[in-house]
PDB file of C-alpha atoms and ligand atoms in Angstrom:
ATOM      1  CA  UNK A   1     -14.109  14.165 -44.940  1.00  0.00           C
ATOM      2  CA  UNK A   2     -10.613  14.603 -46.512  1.00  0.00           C
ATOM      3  CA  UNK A   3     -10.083  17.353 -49.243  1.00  0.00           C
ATOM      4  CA  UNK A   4      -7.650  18.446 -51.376  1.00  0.00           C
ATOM      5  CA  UNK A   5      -4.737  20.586 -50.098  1.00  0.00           C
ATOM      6  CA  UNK A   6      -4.967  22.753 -52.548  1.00  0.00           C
ATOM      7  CA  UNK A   7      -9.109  23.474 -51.264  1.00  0.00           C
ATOM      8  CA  UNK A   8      -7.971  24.293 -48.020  1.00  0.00           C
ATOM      9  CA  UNK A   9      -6.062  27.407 -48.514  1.00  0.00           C
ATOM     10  CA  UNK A  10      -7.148  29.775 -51.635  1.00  0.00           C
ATOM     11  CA  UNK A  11      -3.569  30.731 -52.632  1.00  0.00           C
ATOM     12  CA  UNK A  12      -3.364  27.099 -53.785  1.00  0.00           C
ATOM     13  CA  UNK A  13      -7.006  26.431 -55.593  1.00  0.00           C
ATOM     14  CA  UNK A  14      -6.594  26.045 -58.992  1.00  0.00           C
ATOM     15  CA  UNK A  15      -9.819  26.384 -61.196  1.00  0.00           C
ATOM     16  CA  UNK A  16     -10.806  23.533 -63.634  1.00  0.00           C
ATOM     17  CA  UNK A  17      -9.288  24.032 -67.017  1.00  0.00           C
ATOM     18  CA  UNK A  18     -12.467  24.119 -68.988  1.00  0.00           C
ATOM     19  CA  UNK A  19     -16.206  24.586 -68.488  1.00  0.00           C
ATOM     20  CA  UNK A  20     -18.452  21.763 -68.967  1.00  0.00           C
ATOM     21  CA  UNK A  21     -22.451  21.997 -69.577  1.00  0.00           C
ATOM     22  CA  UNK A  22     -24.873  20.246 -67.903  1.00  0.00           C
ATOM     23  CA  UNK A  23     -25.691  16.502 -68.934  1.00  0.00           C
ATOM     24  CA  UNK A  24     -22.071  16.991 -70.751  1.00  0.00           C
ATOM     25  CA  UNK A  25     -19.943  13.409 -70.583  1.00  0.00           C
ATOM     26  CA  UNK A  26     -16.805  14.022 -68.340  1.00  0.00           C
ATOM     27  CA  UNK A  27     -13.335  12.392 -68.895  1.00  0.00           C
ATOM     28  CA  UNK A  28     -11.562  11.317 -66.063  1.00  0.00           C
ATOM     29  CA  UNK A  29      -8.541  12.891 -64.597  1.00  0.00           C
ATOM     30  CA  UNK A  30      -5.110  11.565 -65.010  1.00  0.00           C
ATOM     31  CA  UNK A  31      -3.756  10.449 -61.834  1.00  0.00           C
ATOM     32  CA  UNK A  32      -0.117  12.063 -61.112  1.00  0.00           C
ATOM     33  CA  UNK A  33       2.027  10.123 -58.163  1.00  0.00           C
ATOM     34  CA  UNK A  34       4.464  12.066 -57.389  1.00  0.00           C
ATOM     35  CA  UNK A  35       7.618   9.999 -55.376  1.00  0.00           C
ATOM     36  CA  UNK A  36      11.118  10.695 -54.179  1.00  0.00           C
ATOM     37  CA  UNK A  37      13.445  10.108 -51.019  1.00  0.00           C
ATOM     38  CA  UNK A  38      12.430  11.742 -48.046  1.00  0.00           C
ATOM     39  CA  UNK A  39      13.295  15.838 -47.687  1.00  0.00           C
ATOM     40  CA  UNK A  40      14.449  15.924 -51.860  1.00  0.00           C
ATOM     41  CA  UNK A  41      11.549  18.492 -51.957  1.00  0.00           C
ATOM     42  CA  UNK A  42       8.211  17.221 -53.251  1.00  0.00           C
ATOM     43  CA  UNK A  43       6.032  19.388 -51.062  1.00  0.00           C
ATOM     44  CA  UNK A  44       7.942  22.793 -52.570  1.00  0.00           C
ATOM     45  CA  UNK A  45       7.624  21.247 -56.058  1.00  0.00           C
ATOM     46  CA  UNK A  46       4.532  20.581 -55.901  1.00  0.00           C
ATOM     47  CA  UNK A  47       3.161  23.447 -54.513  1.00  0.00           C
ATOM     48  CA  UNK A  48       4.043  25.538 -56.938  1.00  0.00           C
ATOM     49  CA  UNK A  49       2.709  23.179 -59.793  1.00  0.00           C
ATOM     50  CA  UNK A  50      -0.941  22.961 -58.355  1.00  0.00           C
ATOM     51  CA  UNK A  51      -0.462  27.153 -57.971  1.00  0.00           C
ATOM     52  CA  UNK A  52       0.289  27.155 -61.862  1.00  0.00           C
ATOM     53  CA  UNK A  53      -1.632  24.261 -63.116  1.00  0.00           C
ATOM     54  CA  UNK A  54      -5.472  24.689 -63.447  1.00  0.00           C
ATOM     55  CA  UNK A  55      -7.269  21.464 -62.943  1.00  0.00           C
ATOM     56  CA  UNK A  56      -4.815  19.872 -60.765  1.00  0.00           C
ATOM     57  CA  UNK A  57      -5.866  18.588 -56.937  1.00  0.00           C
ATOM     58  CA  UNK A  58      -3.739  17.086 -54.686  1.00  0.00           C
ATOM     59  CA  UNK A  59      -4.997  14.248 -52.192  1.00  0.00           C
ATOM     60  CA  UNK A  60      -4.375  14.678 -48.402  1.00  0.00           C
ATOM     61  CA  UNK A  61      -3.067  11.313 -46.328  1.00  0.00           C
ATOM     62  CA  UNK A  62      -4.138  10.062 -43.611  1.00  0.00           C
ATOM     63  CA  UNK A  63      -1.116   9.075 -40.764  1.00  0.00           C
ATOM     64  CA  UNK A  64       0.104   7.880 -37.972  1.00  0.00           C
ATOM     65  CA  UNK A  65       3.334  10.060 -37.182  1.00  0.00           C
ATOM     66  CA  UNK A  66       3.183  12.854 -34.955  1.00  0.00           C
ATOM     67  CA  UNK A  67       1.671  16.492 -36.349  1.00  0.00           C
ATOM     68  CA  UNK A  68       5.142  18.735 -36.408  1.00  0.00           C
ATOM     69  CA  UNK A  69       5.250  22.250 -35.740  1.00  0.00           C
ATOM     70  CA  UNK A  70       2.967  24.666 -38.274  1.00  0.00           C
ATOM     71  CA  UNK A  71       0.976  21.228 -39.406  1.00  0.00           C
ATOM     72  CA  UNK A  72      -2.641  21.167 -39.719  1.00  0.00           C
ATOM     73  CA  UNK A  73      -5.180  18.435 -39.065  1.00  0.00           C
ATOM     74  CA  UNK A  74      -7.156  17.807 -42.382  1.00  0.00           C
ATOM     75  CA  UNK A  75      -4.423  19.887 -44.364  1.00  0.00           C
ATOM     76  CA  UNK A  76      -0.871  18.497 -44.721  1.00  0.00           C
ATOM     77  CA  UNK A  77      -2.337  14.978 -43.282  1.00  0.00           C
ATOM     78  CA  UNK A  78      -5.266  13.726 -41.573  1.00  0.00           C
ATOM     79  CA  UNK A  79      -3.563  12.519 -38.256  1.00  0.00           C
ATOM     80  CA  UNK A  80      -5.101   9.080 -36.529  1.00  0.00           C
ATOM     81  CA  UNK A  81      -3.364   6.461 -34.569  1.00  0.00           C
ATOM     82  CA  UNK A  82      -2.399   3.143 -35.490  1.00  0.00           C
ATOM     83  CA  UNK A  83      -5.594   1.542 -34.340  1.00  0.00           C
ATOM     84  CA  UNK A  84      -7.848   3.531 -36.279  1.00  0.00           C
ATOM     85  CA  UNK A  85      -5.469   3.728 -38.981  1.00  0.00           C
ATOM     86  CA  UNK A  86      -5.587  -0.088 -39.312  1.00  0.00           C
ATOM     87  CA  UNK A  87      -9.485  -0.555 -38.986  1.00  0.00           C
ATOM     88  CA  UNK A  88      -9.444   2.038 -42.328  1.00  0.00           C
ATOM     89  CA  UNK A  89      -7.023   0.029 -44.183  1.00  0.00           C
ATOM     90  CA  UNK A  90      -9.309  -3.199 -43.577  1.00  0.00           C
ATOM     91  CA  UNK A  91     -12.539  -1.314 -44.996  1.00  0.00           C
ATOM     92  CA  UNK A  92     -10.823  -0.738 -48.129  1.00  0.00           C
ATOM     93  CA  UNK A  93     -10.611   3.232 -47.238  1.00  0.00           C
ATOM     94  CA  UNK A  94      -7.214   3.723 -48.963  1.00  0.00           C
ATOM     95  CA  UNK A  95      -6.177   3.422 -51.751  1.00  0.00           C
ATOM     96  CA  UNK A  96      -2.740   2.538 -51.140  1.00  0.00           C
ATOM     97  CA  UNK A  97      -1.013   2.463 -48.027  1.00  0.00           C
ATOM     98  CA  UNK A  98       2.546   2.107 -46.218  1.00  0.00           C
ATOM     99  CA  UNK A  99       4.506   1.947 -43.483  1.00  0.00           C
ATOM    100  CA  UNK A 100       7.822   4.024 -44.131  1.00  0.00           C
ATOM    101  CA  UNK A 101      10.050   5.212 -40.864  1.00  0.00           C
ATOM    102  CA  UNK A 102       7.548   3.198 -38.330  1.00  0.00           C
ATOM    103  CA  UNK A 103       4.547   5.332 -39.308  1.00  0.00           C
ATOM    104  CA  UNK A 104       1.572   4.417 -41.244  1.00  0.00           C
ATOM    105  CA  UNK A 105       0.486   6.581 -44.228  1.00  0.00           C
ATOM    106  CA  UNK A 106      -2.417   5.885 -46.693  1.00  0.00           C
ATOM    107  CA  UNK A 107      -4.143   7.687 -49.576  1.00  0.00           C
ATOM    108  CA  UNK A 108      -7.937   7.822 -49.745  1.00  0.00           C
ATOM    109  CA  UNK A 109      -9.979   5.891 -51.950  1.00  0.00           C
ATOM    110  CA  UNK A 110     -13.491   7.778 -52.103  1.00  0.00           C
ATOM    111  CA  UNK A 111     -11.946  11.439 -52.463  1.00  0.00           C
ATOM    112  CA  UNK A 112      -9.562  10.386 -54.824  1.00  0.00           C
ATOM    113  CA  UNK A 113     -12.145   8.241 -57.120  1.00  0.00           C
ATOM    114  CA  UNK A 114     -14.513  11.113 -57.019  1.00  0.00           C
ATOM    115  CA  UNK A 115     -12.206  13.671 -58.271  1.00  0.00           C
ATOM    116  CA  UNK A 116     -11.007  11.377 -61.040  1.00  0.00           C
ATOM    117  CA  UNK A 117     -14.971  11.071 -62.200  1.00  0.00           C
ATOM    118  CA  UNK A 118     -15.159  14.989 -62.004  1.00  0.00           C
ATOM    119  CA  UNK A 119     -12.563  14.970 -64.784  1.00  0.00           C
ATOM    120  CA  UNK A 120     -10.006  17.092 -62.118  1.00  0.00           C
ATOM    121  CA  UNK A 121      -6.566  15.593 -62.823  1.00  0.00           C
ATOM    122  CA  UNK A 122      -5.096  14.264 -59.158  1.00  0.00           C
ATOM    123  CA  UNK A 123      -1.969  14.047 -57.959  1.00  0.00           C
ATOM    124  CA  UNK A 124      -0.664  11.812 -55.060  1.00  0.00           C
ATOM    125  CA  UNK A 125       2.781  12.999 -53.090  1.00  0.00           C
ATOM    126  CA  UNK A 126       3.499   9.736 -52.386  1.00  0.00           C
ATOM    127  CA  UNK A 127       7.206   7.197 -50.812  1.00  0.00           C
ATOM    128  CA  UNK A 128       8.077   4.399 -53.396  1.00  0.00           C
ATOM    129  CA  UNK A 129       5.737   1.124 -52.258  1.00  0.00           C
ATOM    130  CA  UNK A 130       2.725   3.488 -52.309  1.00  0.00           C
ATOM    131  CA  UNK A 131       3.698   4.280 -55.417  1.00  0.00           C
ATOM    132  CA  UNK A 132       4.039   0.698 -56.558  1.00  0.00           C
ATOM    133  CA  UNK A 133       0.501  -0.027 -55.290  1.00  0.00           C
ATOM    134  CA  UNK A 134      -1.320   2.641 -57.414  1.00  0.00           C
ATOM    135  CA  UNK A 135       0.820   1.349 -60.363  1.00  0.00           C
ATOM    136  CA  UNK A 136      -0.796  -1.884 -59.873  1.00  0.00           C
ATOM    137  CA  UNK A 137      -4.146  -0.903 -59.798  1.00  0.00           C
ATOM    138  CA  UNK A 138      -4.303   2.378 -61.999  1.00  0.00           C
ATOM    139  CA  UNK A 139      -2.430   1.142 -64.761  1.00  0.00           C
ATOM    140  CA  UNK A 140      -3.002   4.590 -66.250  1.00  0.00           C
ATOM    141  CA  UNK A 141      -1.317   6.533 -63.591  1.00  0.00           C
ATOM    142  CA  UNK A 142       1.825   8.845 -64.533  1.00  0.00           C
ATOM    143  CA  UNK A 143       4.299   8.169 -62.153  1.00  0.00           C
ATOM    144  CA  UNK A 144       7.255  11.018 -61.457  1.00  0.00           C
ATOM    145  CA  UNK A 145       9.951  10.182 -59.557  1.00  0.00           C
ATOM    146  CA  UNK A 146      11.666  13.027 -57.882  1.00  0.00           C
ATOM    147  CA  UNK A 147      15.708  12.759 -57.317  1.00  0.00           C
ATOM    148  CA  UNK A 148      17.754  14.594 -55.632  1.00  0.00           C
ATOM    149  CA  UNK A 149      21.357  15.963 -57.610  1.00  0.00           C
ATOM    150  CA  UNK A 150      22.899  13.806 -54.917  1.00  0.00           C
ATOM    151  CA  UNK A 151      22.589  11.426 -51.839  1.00  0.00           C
ATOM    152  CA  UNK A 152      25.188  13.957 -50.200  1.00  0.00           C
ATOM    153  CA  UNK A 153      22.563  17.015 -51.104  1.00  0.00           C
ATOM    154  CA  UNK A 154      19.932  15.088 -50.056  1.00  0.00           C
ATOM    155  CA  UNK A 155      21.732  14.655 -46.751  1.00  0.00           C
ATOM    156  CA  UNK A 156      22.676  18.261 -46.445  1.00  0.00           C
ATOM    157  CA  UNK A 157      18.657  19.124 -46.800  1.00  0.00           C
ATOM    158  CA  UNK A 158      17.025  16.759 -44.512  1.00  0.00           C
ATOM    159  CA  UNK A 159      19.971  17.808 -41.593  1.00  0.00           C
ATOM    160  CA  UNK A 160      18.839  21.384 -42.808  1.00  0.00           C
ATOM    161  CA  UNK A 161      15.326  20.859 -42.644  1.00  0.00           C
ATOM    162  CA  UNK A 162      15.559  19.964 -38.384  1.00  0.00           C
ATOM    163  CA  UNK A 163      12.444  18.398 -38.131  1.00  0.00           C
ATOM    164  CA  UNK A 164      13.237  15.302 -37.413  1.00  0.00           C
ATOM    165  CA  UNK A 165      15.948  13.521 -34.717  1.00  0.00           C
ATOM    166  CA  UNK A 166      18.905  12.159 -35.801  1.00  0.00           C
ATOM    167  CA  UNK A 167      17.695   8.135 -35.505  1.00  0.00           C
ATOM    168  CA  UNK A 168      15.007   9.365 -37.487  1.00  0.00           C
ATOM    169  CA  UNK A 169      17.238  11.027 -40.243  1.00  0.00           C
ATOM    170  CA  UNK A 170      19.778   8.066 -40.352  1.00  0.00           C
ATOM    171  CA  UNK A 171      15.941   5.869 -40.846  1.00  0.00           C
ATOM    172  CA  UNK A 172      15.039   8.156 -43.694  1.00  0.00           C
ATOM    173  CA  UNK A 173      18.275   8.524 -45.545  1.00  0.00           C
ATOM    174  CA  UNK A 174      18.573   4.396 -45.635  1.00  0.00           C
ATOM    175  CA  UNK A 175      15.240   4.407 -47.208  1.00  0.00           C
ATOM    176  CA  UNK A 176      16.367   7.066 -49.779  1.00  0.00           C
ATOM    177  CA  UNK A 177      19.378   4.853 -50.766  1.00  0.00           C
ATOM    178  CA  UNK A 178      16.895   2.070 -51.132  1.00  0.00           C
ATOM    179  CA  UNK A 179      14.379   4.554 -53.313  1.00  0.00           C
ATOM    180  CA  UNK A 180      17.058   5.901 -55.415  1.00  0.00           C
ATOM    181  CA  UNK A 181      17.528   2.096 -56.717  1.00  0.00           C
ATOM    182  CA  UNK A 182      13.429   1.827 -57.795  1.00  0.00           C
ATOM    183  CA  UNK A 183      13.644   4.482 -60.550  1.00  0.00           C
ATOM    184  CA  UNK A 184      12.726   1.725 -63.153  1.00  0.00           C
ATOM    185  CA  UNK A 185       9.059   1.962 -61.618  1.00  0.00           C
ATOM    186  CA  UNK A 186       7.934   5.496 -63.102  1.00  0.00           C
ATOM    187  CA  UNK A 187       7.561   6.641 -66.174  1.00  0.00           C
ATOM    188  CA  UNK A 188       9.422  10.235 -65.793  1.00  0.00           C
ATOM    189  CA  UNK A 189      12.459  11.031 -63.554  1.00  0.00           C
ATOM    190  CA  UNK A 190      12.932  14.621 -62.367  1.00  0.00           C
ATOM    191  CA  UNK A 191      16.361  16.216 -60.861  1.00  0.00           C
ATOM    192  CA  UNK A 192      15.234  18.556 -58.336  1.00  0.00           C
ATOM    193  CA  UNK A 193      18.734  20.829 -58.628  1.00  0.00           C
ATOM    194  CA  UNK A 194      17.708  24.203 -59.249  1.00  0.00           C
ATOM    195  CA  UNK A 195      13.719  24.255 -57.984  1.00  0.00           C
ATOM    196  CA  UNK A 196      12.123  26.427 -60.901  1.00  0.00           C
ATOM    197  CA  UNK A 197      13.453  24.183 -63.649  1.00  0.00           C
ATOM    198  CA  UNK A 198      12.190  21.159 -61.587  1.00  0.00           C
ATOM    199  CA  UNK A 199       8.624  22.855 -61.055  1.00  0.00           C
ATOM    200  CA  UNK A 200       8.767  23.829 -64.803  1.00  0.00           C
ATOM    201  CA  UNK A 201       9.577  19.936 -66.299  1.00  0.00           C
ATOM    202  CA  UNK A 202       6.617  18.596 -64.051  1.00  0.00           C
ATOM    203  CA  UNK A 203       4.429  21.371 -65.323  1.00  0.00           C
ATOM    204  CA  UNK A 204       5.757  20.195 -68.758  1.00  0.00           C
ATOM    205  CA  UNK A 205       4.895  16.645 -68.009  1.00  0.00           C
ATOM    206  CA  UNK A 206       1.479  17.346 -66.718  1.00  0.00           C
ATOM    207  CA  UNK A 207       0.345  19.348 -69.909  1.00  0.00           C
ATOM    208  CA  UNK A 208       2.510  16.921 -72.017  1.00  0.00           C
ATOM    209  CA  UNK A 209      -0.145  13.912 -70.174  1.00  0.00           C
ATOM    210  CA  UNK A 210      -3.445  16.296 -70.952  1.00  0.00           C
ATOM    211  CA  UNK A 211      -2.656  16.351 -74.646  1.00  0.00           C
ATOM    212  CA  UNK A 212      -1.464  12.844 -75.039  1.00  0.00           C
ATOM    213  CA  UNK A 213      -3.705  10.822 -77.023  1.00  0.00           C
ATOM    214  CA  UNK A 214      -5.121   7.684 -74.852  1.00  0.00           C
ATOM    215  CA  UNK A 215      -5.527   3.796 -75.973  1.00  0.00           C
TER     216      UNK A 215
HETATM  217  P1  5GP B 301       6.618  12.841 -44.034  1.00  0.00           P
HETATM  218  O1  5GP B 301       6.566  12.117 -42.732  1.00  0.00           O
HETATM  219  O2  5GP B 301       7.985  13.443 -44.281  1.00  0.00           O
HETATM  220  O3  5GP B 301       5.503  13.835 -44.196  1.00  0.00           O
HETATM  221  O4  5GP B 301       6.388  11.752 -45.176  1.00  0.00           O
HETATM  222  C1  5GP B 301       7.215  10.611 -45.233  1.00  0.00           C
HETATM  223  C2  5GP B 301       7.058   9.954 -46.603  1.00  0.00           C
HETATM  224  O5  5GP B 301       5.724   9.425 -46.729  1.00  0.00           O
HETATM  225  C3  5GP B 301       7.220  10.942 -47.751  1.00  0.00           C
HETATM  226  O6  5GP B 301       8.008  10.317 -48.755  1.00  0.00           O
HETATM  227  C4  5GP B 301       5.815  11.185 -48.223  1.00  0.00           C
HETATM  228  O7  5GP B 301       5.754  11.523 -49.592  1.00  0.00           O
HETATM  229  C5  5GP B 301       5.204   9.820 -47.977  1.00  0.00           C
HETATM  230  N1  5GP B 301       3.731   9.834 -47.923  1.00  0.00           N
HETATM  231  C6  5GP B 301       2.898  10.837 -47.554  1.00  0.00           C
HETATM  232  N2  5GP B 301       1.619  10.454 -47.654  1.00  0.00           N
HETATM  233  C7  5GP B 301       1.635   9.188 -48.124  1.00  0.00           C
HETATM  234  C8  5GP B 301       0.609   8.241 -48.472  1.00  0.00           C
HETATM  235  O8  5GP B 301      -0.598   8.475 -48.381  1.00  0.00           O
HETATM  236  N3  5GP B 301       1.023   7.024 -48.913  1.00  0.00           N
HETATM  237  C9  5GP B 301       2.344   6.689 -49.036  1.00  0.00           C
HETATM  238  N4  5GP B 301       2.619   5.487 -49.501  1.00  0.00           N
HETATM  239  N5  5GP B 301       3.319   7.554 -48.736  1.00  0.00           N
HETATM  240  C10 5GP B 301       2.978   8.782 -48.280  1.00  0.00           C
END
């Protein structure tokens, strides 16, 4: 059953923000989406939010690219093959879903929903059509975009990163040019120069969405 990366490992729990009594009406979560090219460093971002922001869960995907090195089954992704990826997607399991560098990738819908109801705040690390998707059908969702200070930079970290091969970088930077052009999608843009200022403007942005006051 997926869970939240932040449930599987304690450093990253993050307690609800208040207590609620019994028989006590909830309000749903905000839903967070999270996007930006390939390697500009949404996993470090946001890893470091959900450490400093109580009340904040973050979904885990489901895919069809290969585990790398370190990954765990259930934590960073829940790993399936195309076949069983596509019988999911045609049950309605996902929420969203895309293919991005010839690998499937999909959000899901039941964990996600669930969390919302709880009145736990959610937040999807998500590629740009995915992101377009949830637009669509949570017109409420906050959508972030993530940018690097430059393509060049951007380069220089997924070459750094060496975890993927070189057809597979070339694949990914292509897409990035093609992200960088969506930016009129989200609602917030963040430049992820120096990391703590970029943790501490989606930190602002989350508390900025707790407090705003809703149609
Ligand atoms: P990676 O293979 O580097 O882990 O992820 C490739 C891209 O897919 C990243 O931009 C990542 O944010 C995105 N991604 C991860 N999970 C999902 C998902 O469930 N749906 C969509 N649309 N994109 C995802």
């Amino acid at each position: 059953m997926p869970a939240s990366k932040s449930n599987q490992s304690s450093s990253k729990e993050s307690a609800p923000t208040q207590s609620r009594k019994r028989g006590e009406k909830v309000t749903p979560g905000n839903l967070f989406v999270l996007t930006g090219p390939s390697g500009v460093g949404k996993n470090t971002i946001i890893d470091r939010v959900l450490s400093e922001a109580g009340g904040l869960v973050e979904s885990v995907s489901v895919t069809t690219r290969n585990q790398r090195d370190g990954e765990r089954d259930g934590v960073e992704y829940f790993f399936t093959d195309r076949e069983s990826f596509e019988k999911m997607r045609a049950h309605n399991h996902f929420i969203e879903s895309a293919e991005f560098a010839g690998n499937y990738y999909g959000t899901p819908r039941n964990w996600v929903e669930q969390r919302l109801k709880e009145g736990l705040d959610v937040v999807l690390v998500i590629e740009v059509q995915g992101a377009k998707q949830v637009k669509m059908h949570f017109p409420d969702a906050i959508l972030i975009f993530l940018a690097p200070p430059s393509i060049h930079e951007l380069e220089k970290r997924l070459r750094g990163r060496a975890t993927e091969p070189e057809d597979v970088i070339a694949m990914r930077l292509d897409k990035a040019g093609q992200e960088l052009k969506e930016r009129d999608v989200f609602h917030y843009e963040v430049v992820n120069e120096d990391v703590d200022q970029a943790v501490n403007n989606v930190l602002a942005i989350v508390y900025a969405e707790r407090c705003r006051i809703k149609p």
